[in-house]
Coordinates of C-alpha atoms in Angstrom, one line a residue:
X1 CA 83.4 105.2 103.8
X2 CA 82.6 104.2 100.3
X3 CA 86.2 103.8 99.3
X4 CA 86.9 101.8 102.4
X5 CA 84.0 99.5 101.6
X6 CA 85.3 99.1 98.0
X7 CA 88.8 98.2 99.3
X8 CA 87.4 95.6 101.7
X9 CA 85.4 94.1 98.8
X10 CA 88.6 93.9 96.7
X11 CA 90.5 92.2 99.5
X12 CA 87.5 89.8 100.2
X13 CA 87.5 88.9 96.5
X14 CA 91.2 88.2 96.6
X15 CA 90.8 85.9 99.6
X16 CA 87.9 84.1 97.9
X17 CA 90.1 83.6 94.8
X18 CA 93.0 82.5 96.9
X19 CA 90.8 79.8 98.5
X20 CA 90.3 78.4 94.9
X21 CA 93.8 79.0 93.6
X22 CA 95.8 78.7 96.8
X23 CA 97.5 82.1 96.7
X24 CA 96.7 85.8 96.6
X25 CA 97.8 87.1 93.2
X26 CA 99.0 90.6 93.7
X27 CA 102.3 90.3 91.8
X28 CA 101.4 93.0 89.2
X29 CA 103.4 96.0 90.4
X30 CA 101.3 98.3 88.1
X31 CA 98.1 97.6 90.0
X32 CA 97.6 99.4 93.3
X33 CA 95.3 98.2 96.1
X34 CA 94.8 101.3 98.2
X35 CA 96.4 104.5 99.6
X36 CA 99.2 104.4 102.1
X37 CA 98.6 106.4 105.2
X38 CA 99.5 108.9 106.3
X39 CA 98.9 110.4 102.9
X40 CA 101.9 111.9 101.1
X41 CA 102.7 112.8 97.6
X42 CA 104.5 110.2 95.5
X43 CA 104.5 111.2 91.8
X44 CA 106.0 107.8 90.7
X45 CA 102.9 105.9 91.7
X46 CA 100.3 108.6 91.0
X47 CA 99.5 111.5 93.1
X48 CA 99.5 109.7 96.5
X49 CA 101.6 106.8 97.6
X50 CA 99.7 103.5 97.2
X51 CA 99.9 100.0 98.6
X52 CA 100.8 97.5 95.9
X53 CA 100.0 94.2 97.8
X54 CA 97.0 93.0 99.7
X55 CA 99.1 92.2 102.7
X56 CA 100.6 95.7 102.7
X57 CA 97.0 97.2 102.4
X58 CA 95.8 94.9 105.3
X59 CA 98.7 96.0 107.4
X60 CA 97.9 99.6 106.8
X61 CA 94.2 99.1 107.5
X62 CA 95.0 97.3 110.8
X63 CA 97.4 100.1 111.9
X64 CA 94.6 102.7 111.1
X65 CA 92.1 100.7 113.1
X66 CA 94.4 100.4 116.1
X67 CA 95.2 104.2 115.9
X68 CA 91.6 105.4 115.5
X69 CA 89.8 106.4 118.7
X70 CA 86.2 105.1 119.0
X71 CA 83.8 107.9 118.0
X72 CA 86.5 109.8 116.0
X73 CA 85.3 108.7 112.6
X74 CA 82.4 110.6 111.2
X75 CA 79.3 108.4 110.5
X76 CA 81.1 105.4 112.0
X77 CA 81.0 105.9 115.8
X78 CA 81.9 102.3 116.6
X79 CA 85.0 102.3 114.4
X80 CA 88.2 102.2 116.4
X81 CA 89.3 101.4 120.0
X82 CA 89.3 103.0 123.4
X83 CA 92.9 102.2 124.2
X84 CA 94.0 105.8 124.2
X85 CA 91.8 106.5 127.2
X86 CA 93.2 103.6 129.1
X87 CA 96.8 105.0 129.2
X88 CA 95.8 107.2 132.2
X89 CA 93.6 104.6 134.0
X90 CA 94.9 102.7 137.0
X91 CA 96.8 99.6 135.8
X92 CA 95.1 96.5 136.9
X93 CA 95.8 92.8 136.4
X94 CA 93.0 92.5 133.8
X95 CA 94.0 95.6 131.7
X96 CA 96.1 93.7 129.2
X97 CA 93.5 91.0 128.7
X98 CA 90.7 93.6 128.2
X99 CA 92.9 95.4 125.6
X100 CA 93.4 92.0 123.8
X101 CA 89.7 91.3 123.8
X102 CA 88.9 94.8 122.5
X103 CA 91.4 94.4 119.6
X104 CA 90.1 90.9 118.7
X105 CA 86.5 92.2 118.7
X106 CA 87.4 95.2 116.5
X107 CA 89.3 93.1 114.0
X108 CA 86.4 90.6 113.8
X109 CA 84.0 93.4 113.0
X110 CA 86.1 95.7 110.8
X111 CA 88.7 93.5 109.3
X112 CA 87.2 90.0 109.2
X113 CA 89.5 88.8 106.5
X114 CA 92.5 88.9 109.0
X115 CA 93.3 86.0 111.3
X116 CA 95.0 87.1 114.5
X117 CA 97.7 84.8 115.6
X118 CA 99.0 86.8 118.7
X119 CA 98.4 90.1 120.5
X120 CA 101.2 91.3 122.7
X121 CA 100.3 94.1 125.1
X122 CA 103.1 95.9 127.0
X123 CA 102.0 98.4 129.7
X124 CA 104.6 100.7 131.1
X125 CA 103.9 102.9 134.1
X126 CA 105.8 105.5 135.9
X127 CA 106.4 109.2 136.0
X128 CA 106.3 110.6 132.5
X129 CA 106.3 107.1 131.1
X130 CA 102.6 105.9 130.9
X131 CA 102.5 104.0 127.6
X132 CA 100.7 101.0 126.2
X133 CA 102.5 99.2 123.4
X134 CA 100.5 96.8 121.2
X135 CA 101.9 94.3 118.7
X136 CA 99.4 92.3 116.6
X137 CA 100.6 89.3 114.5
X138 CA 98.2 88.2 111.8
X139 CA 97.8 86.3 108.6
X140 CA 95.4 86.9 105.7
X141 CA 93.5 84.3 103.7
X142 CA 95.7 81.3 102.7
X143 CA 98.9 83.3 103.0
X144 CA 101.0 81.6 105.7
X145 CA 103.4 84.6 106.0
X146 CA 103.1 86.1 109.4
X147 CA 102.8 89.9 109.4
X148 CA 102.7 92.3 112.3
X149 CA 101.7 95.8 113.3
X150 CA 103.0 97.8 116.3
X151 CA 101.3 100.8 117.8
X152 CA 102.2 102.7 120.9
X153 CA 99.7 104.8 122.8

């Protein structure tokens, strides 16, 4: 929890500075922002592979948030989403909108430095096919570059 809080603080500072200077300055390739997940050994960048830009770190954080089941994280029972459980629920007309609202709420709470531009929810049903695909398009701070994360449940 402490390192996650520290990472968010660094990203918030970068966004505050970008509001003053007009851009996020993460061009120094020798400075790493956070760890890439899933963790794997990368001797060239230290012991674990690391993210080298704020946008890359934010993308990784959003993917982790979307992939975490609510209640899964120790000491943070509200972190995550309940989309995993919805895969086997009856598909209703309001399911996609409920998922969009859940994602928007979770991002507002846990990743408030991101601005969601679009959430695409694709529900597929059928024998051996029940899946929910989610694509979230977002921006961060004054960066106008649109970035996206896709997760399939």
